[in-house]
PDB file of C-alpha atoms in Angstrom:
ATOM      1  CA  UNK A   1     120.080 106.270 128.119  1.00  0.00           C
ATOM      2  CA  UNK A   2     116.694 105.067 126.592  1.00  0.00           C
ATOM      3  CA  UNK A   3     115.197 107.749 124.278  1.00  0.00           C
ATOM      4  CA  UNK A   4     111.310 108.939 125.306  1.00  0.00           C
ATOM      5  CA  UNK A   5     108.673 109.201 122.332  1.00  0.00           C
ATOM      6  CA  UNK A   6     106.099 111.508 122.488  1.00  0.00           C
ATOM      7  CA  UNK A   7     102.918 109.995 124.080  1.00  0.00           C
ATOM      8  CA  UNK A   8     100.399 109.586 121.249  1.00  0.00           C
ATOM      9  CA  UNK A   9      97.494 111.539 122.720  1.00  0.00           C
ATOM     10  CA  UNK A  10      99.771 114.780 122.694  1.00  0.00           C
ATOM     11  CA  UNK A  11     100.477 114.284 119.042  1.00  0.00           C
ATOM     12  CA  UNK A  12      96.721 114.165 118.494  1.00  0.00           C
ATOM     13  CA  UNK A  13      96.094 116.671 120.366  1.00  0.00           C
ATOM     14  CA  UNK A  14      98.564 118.864 118.854  1.00  0.00           C
ATOM     15  CA  UNK A  15      97.114 117.648 115.416  1.00  0.00           C
ATOM     16  CA  UNK A  16      93.793 118.852 116.543  1.00  0.00           C
ATOM     17  CA  UNK A  17      94.693 122.431 116.769  1.00  0.00           C
ATOM     18  CA  UNK A  18      96.448 122.537 113.860  1.00  0.00           C
ATOM     19  CA  UNK A  19      93.351 121.424 112.530  1.00  0.00           C
ATOM     20  CA  UNK A  20      91.302 124.647 114.118  1.00  0.00           C
ATOM     21  CA  UNK A  21      94.132 126.703 113.061  1.00  0.00           C
ATOM     22  CA  UNK A  22      93.757 125.547 109.805  1.00  0.00           C
ATOM     23  CA  UNK A  23      90.618 125.765 109.550  1.00  0.00           C
ATOM     24  CA  UNK A  24      90.622 129.197 111.157  1.00  0.00           C
ATOM     25  CA  UNK A  25      92.884 131.118 108.756  1.00  0.00           C
ATOM     26  CA  UNK A  26      90.868 129.811 105.742  1.00  0.00           C
ATOM     27  CA  UNK A  27      88.765 132.070 103.818  1.00  0.00           C
ATOM     28  CA  UNK A  28      86.819 129.454 102.553  1.00  0.00           C
ATOM     29  CA  UNK A  29      85.983 126.355 104.333  1.00  0.00           C
ATOM     30  CA  UNK A  30      88.509 123.861 103.305  1.00  0.00           C
ATOM     31  CA  UNK A  31      88.558 120.257 102.701  1.00  0.00           C
ATOM     32  CA  UNK A  32      90.338 117.670 104.477  1.00  0.00           C
ATOM     33  CA  UNK A  33      93.019 117.576 101.501  1.00  0.00           C
ATOM     34  CA  UNK A  34      93.806 121.487 102.249  1.00  0.00           C
ATOM     35  CA  UNK A  35      94.239 120.822 105.685  1.00  0.00           C
ATOM     36  CA  UNK A  36      96.495 118.412 105.821  1.00  0.00           C
ATOM     37  CA  UNK A  37      98.822 120.514 103.504  1.00  0.00           C
ATOM     38  CA  UNK A  38      98.809 123.738 106.190  1.00  0.00           C
ATOM     39  CA  UNK A  39      99.533 121.593 109.242  1.00  0.00           C
ATOM     40  CA  UNK A  40     102.957 120.462 109.968  1.00  0.00           C
ATOM     41  CA  UNK A  41     101.920 117.623 112.380  1.00  0.00           C
ATOM     42  CA  UNK A  42      99.811 115.542 109.675  1.00  0.00           C
ATOM     43  CA  UNK A  43     101.899 112.476 107.606  1.00  0.00           C
ATOM     44  CA  UNK A  44      98.844 111.837 105.255  1.00  0.00           C
ATOM     45  CA  UNK A  45      95.468 112.882 104.441  1.00  0.00           C
ATOM     46  CA  UNK A  46      93.942 110.190 105.634  1.00  0.00           C
ATOM     47  CA  UNK A  47      95.175 111.042 109.590  1.00  0.00           C
ATOM     48  CA  UNK A  48      93.525 114.467 108.849  1.00  0.00           C
ATOM     49  CA  UNK A  49      90.351 112.426 107.947  1.00  0.00           C
ATOM     50  CA  UNK A  50      90.031 110.349 111.370  1.00  0.00           C
ATOM     51  CA  UNK A  51      90.911 113.774 113.761  1.00  0.00           C
ATOM     52  CA  UNK A  52      88.098 115.401 112.175  1.00  0.00           C
ATOM     53  CA  UNK A  53      85.759 112.973 112.587  1.00  0.00           C
ATOM     54  CA  UNK A  54      86.678 113.060 115.891  1.00  0.00           C
ATOM     55  CA  UNK A  55      86.224 116.932 116.126  1.00  0.00           C
ATOM     56  CA  UNK A  56      82.871 116.714 114.354  1.00  0.00           C
ATOM     57  CA  UNK A  57      81.308 114.499 117.523  1.00  0.00           C
ATOM     58  CA  UNK A  58      83.043 116.417 119.812  1.00  0.00           C
ATOM     59  CA  UNK A  59      81.416 119.175 118.195  1.00  0.00           C
ATOM     60  CA  UNK A  60      83.975 121.588 118.079  1.00  0.00           C
ATOM     61  CA  UNK A  61      83.504 121.739 114.325  1.00  0.00           C
ATOM     62  CA  UNK A  62      81.164 121.505 111.779  1.00  0.00           C
ATOM     63  CA  UNK A  63      80.873 119.532 108.181  1.00  0.00           C
ATOM     64  CA  UNK A  64      79.587 120.956 104.947  1.00  0.00           C
ATOM     65  CA  UNK A  65      78.963 118.507 102.583  1.00  0.00           C
ATOM     66  CA  UNK A  66      80.107 114.608 102.619  1.00  0.00           C
ATOM     67  CA  UNK A  67      82.636 112.075 100.752  1.00  0.00           C
ATOM     68  CA  UNK A  68      85.969 113.832  99.581  1.00  0.00           C
ATOM     69  CA  UNK A  69      85.105 117.212  98.646  1.00  0.00           C
ATOM     70  CA  UNK A  70      83.031 117.546 102.209  1.00  0.00           C
ATOM     71  CA  UNK A  71      84.296 121.301 104.294  1.00  0.00           C
ATOM     72  CA  UNK A  72      84.789 121.877 107.309  1.00  0.00           C
ATOM     73  CA  UNK A  73      83.931 125.507 109.414  1.00  0.00           C
ATOM     74  CA  UNK A  74      84.736 126.253 113.371  1.00  0.00           C
ATOM     75  CA  UNK A  75      81.586 125.029 115.627  1.00  0.00           C
ATOM     76  CA  UNK A  76      80.439 128.220 117.104  1.00  0.00           C
ATOM     77  CA  UNK A  77      82.277 129.674 119.929  1.00  0.00           C
ATOM     78  CA  UNK A  78      85.479 127.520 119.211  1.00  0.00           C
ATOM     79  CA  UNK A  79      88.650 129.427 119.030  1.00  0.00           C
ATOM     80  CA  UNK A  80      92.103 127.676 118.241  1.00  0.00           C
ATOM     81  CA  UNK A  81      94.710 127.771 120.455  1.00  0.00           C
ATOM     82  CA  UNK A  82      97.129 131.416 119.590  1.00  0.00           C
ATOM     83  CA  UNK A  83     100.060 129.377 119.225  1.00  0.00           C
ATOM     84  CA  UNK A  84      99.046 127.216 116.726  1.00  0.00           C
ATOM     85  CA  UNK A  85      97.211 130.233 114.554  1.00  0.00           C
ATOM     86  CA  UNK A  86     100.562 131.685 114.466  1.00  0.00           C
ATOM     87  CA  UNK A  87     102.699 128.937 113.770  1.00  0.00           C
ATOM     88  CA  UNK A  88     100.048 127.992 110.740  1.00  0.00           C
ATOM     89  CA  UNK A  89     100.514 131.500 109.970  1.00  0.00           C
ATOM     90  CA  UNK A  90     104.405 131.717 109.160  1.00  0.00           C
ATOM     91  CA  UNK A  91     103.958 128.567 107.006  1.00  0.00           C
ATOM     92  CA  UNK A  92     105.271 129.155 103.524  1.00  0.00           C
ATOM     93  CA  UNK A  93     102.876 126.956 101.578  1.00  0.00           C
ATOM     94  CA  UNK A  94      99.716 128.730 100.302  1.00  0.00           C
ATOM     95  CA  UNK A  95      96.494 127.315 101.680  1.00  0.00           C
ATOM     96  CA  UNK A  96      93.415 127.058  99.616  1.00  0.00           C
ATOM     97  CA  UNK A  97      92.173 124.777  96.928  1.00  0.00           C
ATOM     98  CA  UNK A  98      93.671 127.598  94.323  1.00  0.00           C
ATOM     99  CA  UNK A  99      97.258 126.413  95.292  1.00  0.00           C
ATOM    100  CA  UNK A 100      96.313 122.703  94.942  1.00  0.00           C
ATOM    101  CA  UNK A 101      99.983 121.340  93.793  1.00  0.00           C
ATOM    102  CA  UNK A 102     100.490 120.644  90.103  1.00  0.00           C
ATOM    103  CA  UNK A 103     100.342 116.447  91.023  1.00  0.00           C
ATOM    104  CA  UNK A 104     100.957 115.127  86.904  1.00  0.00           C
ATOM    105  CA  UNK A 105     104.689 116.892  87.690  1.00  0.00           C
ATOM    106  CA  UNK A 106     105.147 116.015  91.116  1.00  0.00           C
ATOM    107  CA  UNK A 107     105.140 112.287  89.472  1.00  0.00           C
ATOM    108  CA  UNK A 108     106.835 113.011  86.514  1.00  0.00           C
ATOM    109  CA  UNK A 109     109.652 114.545  88.285  1.00  0.00           C
ATOM    110  CA  UNK A 110     109.173 111.049  90.805  1.00  0.00           C
ATOM    111  CA  UNK A 111     109.552 108.857  88.044  1.00  0.00           C
ATOM    112  CA  UNK A 112     112.499 111.054  86.388  1.00  0.00           C
ATOM    113  CA  UNK A 113     114.586 110.828  89.568  1.00  0.00           C
ATOM    114  CA  UNK A 114     114.218 107.123  89.449  1.00  0.00           C
ATOM    115  CA  UNK A 115     115.176 106.642  86.070  1.00  0.00           C
ATOM    116  CA  UNK A 116     118.181 109.266  86.592  1.00  0.00           C
ATOM    117  CA  UNK A 117     119.419 107.063  89.575  1.00  0.00           C
ATOM    118  CA  UNK A 118     119.159 103.591  88.114  1.00  0.00           C
ATOM    119  CA  UNK A 119     119.166 102.168  91.557  1.00  0.00           C
ATOM    120  CA  UNK A 120     116.030 101.938  93.914  1.00  0.00           C
ATOM    121  CA  UNK A 121     115.826 105.304  96.124  1.00  0.00           C
ATOM    122  CA  UNK A 122     114.433 106.174  99.612  1.00  0.00           C
ATOM    123  CA  UNK A 123     111.344 108.516  99.940  1.00  0.00           C
ATOM    124  CA  UNK A 124     114.701 111.078 101.590  1.00  0.00           C
ATOM    125  CA  UNK A 125     116.527 110.589  98.780  1.00  0.00           C
ATOM    126  CA  UNK A 126     114.014 111.513  96.072  1.00  0.00           C
ATOM    127  CA  UNK A 127     113.227 114.732  98.453  1.00  0.00           C
ATOM    128  CA  UNK A 128     116.635 116.910  96.391  1.00  0.00           C
ATOM    129  CA  UNK A 129     115.461 115.618  93.072  1.00  0.00           C
ATOM    130  CA  UNK A 130     111.654 116.258  93.541  1.00  0.00           C
ATOM    131  CA  UNK A 131     111.572 120.224  93.401  1.00  0.00           C
ATOM    132  CA  UNK A 132     107.684 120.172  91.818  1.00  0.00           C
ATOM    133  CA  UNK A 133     106.801 118.973  95.442  1.00  0.00           C
ATOM    134  CA  UNK A 134     106.000 121.532  97.824  1.00  0.00           C
ATOM    135  CA  UNK A 135     107.011 119.525 101.182  1.00  0.00           C
ATOM    136  CA  UNK A 136     107.495 115.827 102.321  1.00  0.00           C
ATOM    137  CA  UNK A 137     103.747 115.201 102.693  1.00  0.00           C
ATOM    138  CA  UNK A 138     103.057 115.988  99.022  1.00  0.00           C
ATOM    139  CA  UNK A 139     106.128 113.921  97.784  1.00  0.00           C
ATOM    140  CA  UNK A 140     104.740 111.458  99.482  1.00  0.00           C
ATOM    141  CA  UNK A 141     100.886 111.512  98.517  1.00  0.00           C
ATOM    142  CA  UNK A 142     102.475 111.504  95.088  1.00  0.00           C
ATOM    143  CA  UNK A 143     104.303 108.263  95.622  1.00  0.00           C
ATOM    144  CA  UNK A 144     101.186 106.450  97.419  1.00  0.00           C
ATOM    145  CA  UNK A 145      99.322 107.385  93.610  1.00  0.00           C
ATOM    146  CA  UNK A 146     102.038 105.814  91.735  1.00  0.00           C
ATOM    147  CA  UNK A 147     102.012 102.641  94.117  1.00  0.00           C
ATOM    148  CA  UNK A 148      98.332 102.401  93.847  1.00  0.00           C
ATOM    149  CA  UNK A 149      98.422 102.718  89.438  1.00  0.00           C
ATOM    150  CA  UNK A 150     101.320  99.758  89.549  1.00  0.00           C
ATOM    151  CA  UNK A 151     104.146 102.726  88.317  1.00  0.00           C
ATOM    152  CA  UNK A 152     106.563 102.014  91.404  1.00  0.00           C
ATOM    153  CA  UNK A 153     107.007  99.239  93.631  1.00  0.00           C
ATOM    154  CA  UNK A 154     108.435  99.256  97.285  1.00  0.00           C
ATOM    155  CA  UNK A 155     109.405  96.257 100.028  1.00  0.00           C
ATOM    156  CA  UNK A 156     108.860  97.072 103.565  1.00  0.00           C
ATOM    157  CA  UNK A 157     112.589  97.037 105.297  1.00  0.00           C
ATOM    158  CA  UNK A 158     114.060 100.407 106.981  1.00  0.00           C
ATOM    159  CA  UNK A 159     114.632 102.288 104.479  1.00  0.00           C
ATOM    160  CA  UNK A 160     111.855 101.977 102.254  1.00  0.00           C
ATOM    161  CA  UNK A 161     113.395 101.655  98.682  1.00  0.00           C
ATOM    162  CA  UNK A 162     111.263 102.503  95.491  1.00  0.00           C
ATOM    163  CA  UNK A 163     111.584 101.759  92.431  1.00  0.00           C
ATOM    164  CA  UNK A 164     109.912 101.964  88.585  1.00  0.00           C
ATOM    165  CA  UNK A 165     108.099  98.918  87.220  1.00  0.00           C
ATOM    166  CA  UNK A 166     107.418 100.477  83.638  1.00  0.00           C
ATOM    167  CA  UNK A 167     109.627 102.536  81.697  1.00  0.00           C
ATOM    168  CA  UNK A 168     107.075 104.499  80.381  1.00  0.00           C
ATOM    169  CA  UNK A 169     107.718 108.277  81.248  1.00  0.00           C
ATOM    170  CA  UNK A 170     104.147 109.237  80.288  1.00  0.00           C
ATOM    171  CA  UNK A 171     100.903 109.600  82.733  1.00  0.00           C
ATOM    172  CA  UNK A 172      98.887 111.822  81.238  1.00  0.00           C
ATOM    173  CA  UNK A 173      96.090 108.645  80.836  1.00  0.00           C
ATOM    174  CA  UNK A 174      96.357 108.927  84.535  1.00  0.00           C
ATOM    175  CA  UNK A 175      94.317 111.934  84.170  1.00  0.00           C
ATOM    176  CA  UNK A 176      90.746 112.607  83.988  1.00  0.00           C
ATOM    177  CA  UNK A 177      89.809 114.546  79.806  1.00  0.00           C
ATOM    178  CA  UNK A 178      86.594 116.210  79.041  1.00  0.00           C
ATOM    179  CA  UNK A 179      84.591 114.560  75.955  1.00  0.00           C
ATOM    180  CA  UNK A 180      86.723 113.724  73.026  1.00  0.00           C
ATOM    181  CA  UNK A 181      85.518 114.203  69.389  1.00  0.00           C
ATOM    182  CA  UNK A 182      88.112 112.461  68.109  1.00  0.00           C
ATOM    183  CA  UNK A 183      91.292 110.567  69.591  1.00  0.00           C
ATOM    184  CA  UNK A 184      93.760 112.989  70.699  1.00  0.00           C
ATOM    185  CA  UNK A 185      97.767 111.956  70.320  1.00  0.00           C
ATOM    186  CA  UNK A 186     100.370 113.342  72.157  1.00  0.00           C
ATOM    187  CA  UNK A 187     104.558 112.680  71.595  1.00  0.00           C
ATOM    188  CA  UNK A 188     105.827 111.375  74.246  1.00  0.00           C
ATOM    189  CA  UNK A 189     109.516 111.373  75.045  1.00  0.00           C
ATOM    190  CA  UNK A 190     109.979 107.947  73.263  1.00  0.00           C
ATOM    191  CA  UNK A 191     106.998 107.084  71.600  1.00  0.00           C
ATOM    192  CA  UNK A 192     103.076 108.236  71.237  1.00  0.00           C
ATOM    193  CA  UNK A 193     100.481 108.182  73.517  1.00  0.00           C
ATOM    194  CA  UNK A 194      97.031 107.666  72.066  1.00  0.00           C
ATOM    195  CA  UNK A 195      93.717 108.541  73.873  1.00  0.00           C
ATOM    196  CA  UNK A 196      90.573 107.300  72.383  1.00  0.00           C
ATOM    197  CA  UNK A 197      88.055 108.276  74.730  1.00  0.00           C
ATOM    198  CA  UNK A 198      87.449 110.534  78.048  1.00  0.00           C
ATOM    199  CA  UNK A 199      87.922 108.522  81.525  1.00  0.00           C
ATOM    200  CA  UNK A 200      90.523 107.716  84.153  1.00  0.00           C
ATOM    201  CA  UNK A 201      93.142 104.994  83.417  1.00  0.00           C
ATOM    202  CA  UNK A 202      93.151 102.053  86.095  1.00  0.00           C
ATOM    203  CA  UNK A 203      95.229  99.995  85.003  1.00  0.00           C
ATOM    204  CA  UNK A 204      97.980 100.254  82.421  1.00  0.00           C
ATOM    205  CA  UNK A 205      99.205  96.755  80.817  1.00  0.00           C
ATOM    206  CA  UNK A 206     101.586  95.858  78.265  1.00  0.00           C
ATOM    207  CA  UNK A 207     100.231  93.953  75.675  1.00  0.00           C
ATOM    208  CA  UNK A 208     103.143  93.595  73.937  1.00  0.00           C
ATOM    209  CA  UNK A 209     106.954  94.658  73.760  1.00  0.00           C
ATOM    210  CA  UNK A 210     106.799  98.806  73.101  1.00  0.00           C
ATOM    211  CA  UNK A 211     102.723  98.763  73.326  1.00  0.00           C
ATOM    212  CA  UNK A 212     101.014  99.332  76.418  1.00  0.00           C
ATOM    213  CA  UNK A 213      97.053  99.449  76.916  1.00  0.00           C
ATOM    214  CA  UNK A 214      94.993 101.852  78.953  1.00  0.00           C
ATOM    215  CA  UNK A 215      91.774 100.376  80.676  1.00  0.00           C
ATOM    216  CA  UNK A 216      89.353 102.406  82.765  1.00  0.00           C
ATOM    217  CA  UNK A 217      87.080  99.254  83.975  1.00  0.00           C
ATOM    218  CA  UNK A 218      86.270  97.107  80.983  1.00  0.00           C
ATOM    219  CA  UNK A 219      87.241  99.797  78.423  1.00  0.00           C
ATOM    220  CA  UNK A 220      90.178 100.793  76.840  1.00  0.00           C
ATOM    221  CA  UNK A 221      90.930 104.479  77.068  1.00  0.00           C
ATOM    222  CA  UNK A 222      93.996 104.957  75.409  1.00  0.00           C
ATOM    223  CA  UNK A 223      97.188 103.291  73.958  1.00  0.00           C
ATOM    224  CA  UNK A 224     101.078 104.091  73.897  1.00  0.00           C
ATOM    225  CA  UNK A 225     103.450 103.224  71.346  1.00  0.00           C
ATOM    226  CA  UNK A 226     107.053 103.265  71.732  1.00  0.00           C
ATOM    227  CA  UNK A 227     109.271 104.070  68.557  1.00  0.00           C
ATOM    228  CA  UNK A 228     111.057 100.746  68.666  1.00  0.00           C
ATOM    229  CA  UNK A 229     107.915  98.997  68.696  1.00  0.00           C
ATOM    230  CA  UNK A 230     107.206 101.228  65.328  1.00  0.00           C
ATOM    231  CA  UNK A 231     110.109 101.112  64.293  1.00  0.00           C
ATOM    232  CA  UNK A 232     110.041  97.015  64.496  1.00  0.00           C
ATOM    233  CA  UNK A 233     112.835  96.735  67.098  1.00  0.00           C
ATOM    234  CA  UNK A 234     111.713  94.963  70.000  1.00  0.00           C
ATOM    235  CA  UNK A 235     111.316  91.369  70.109  1.00  0.00           C
TER     236      UNK A 235
END
C-alpha cells in the first residue's frame, strides 16, 4: 500500500498555530530563534522566520524591530488554538532568551563524539552522544554552524554522514570576545590558543603542521599551537 504524506498546507497550518501559541506563552515578545525552540514542527529557525513573515502579512502578529533580533507579539484579537497552547505548554524545554542553550558546549560535544567514534556519524547517531543538546533541532543547528565554520564536512546521500575536518577541539575563537588589553592564552587538550584581539573568527586555517591561524576578515585575531609543534615533532 502506498503511504500518504501529510499535505504541505496542513504542515504549514500546524506550524502557524504553534508559532502563535509560542508567542502567547512567552512573558516577553520572543525572537524567531526562541519561537523555533518551542515549536515541535519547526525543522529550523529559517522555516519559522518564513512563516512569521506570512503571519505578519496576514496581520495575525506584529513585528517589533528588524533583523535577527526582531521580536513578535500577537495582533489584537488573535487567539491561538487551545490545543496548541496545551501542547506547547507541556514541553519540557523552558522558553525564553534566558534559557538559551550553551552552544559552545554543544559544538564541543559534537566534535568530541566524532573523534571518539573514529568514523563519520549520522545526526541520529550523534543524538545519544551529545547530551548538552536539548533537542534534535538544537543539535541540527549546531551541526550547521560547524559546517559553515569549516570544522565539519558532509556529503549528500541517505543517511547523511558528517565527519571532522580538523584535529582541533578548541573552538573558543569562533565566539565573540570583549575588548582585550593584552593577549589571552588558554590551555587546550593538545596545545594552546592565543587570542590576540577581539572579534569572531570566520576562518581557521592551518599555516603549518600543528599551527593554525584564526582570522576575522583580513585580521588575524588568534592562533592555535599544538604541543607537537612546540616540541618540534611535526614535519
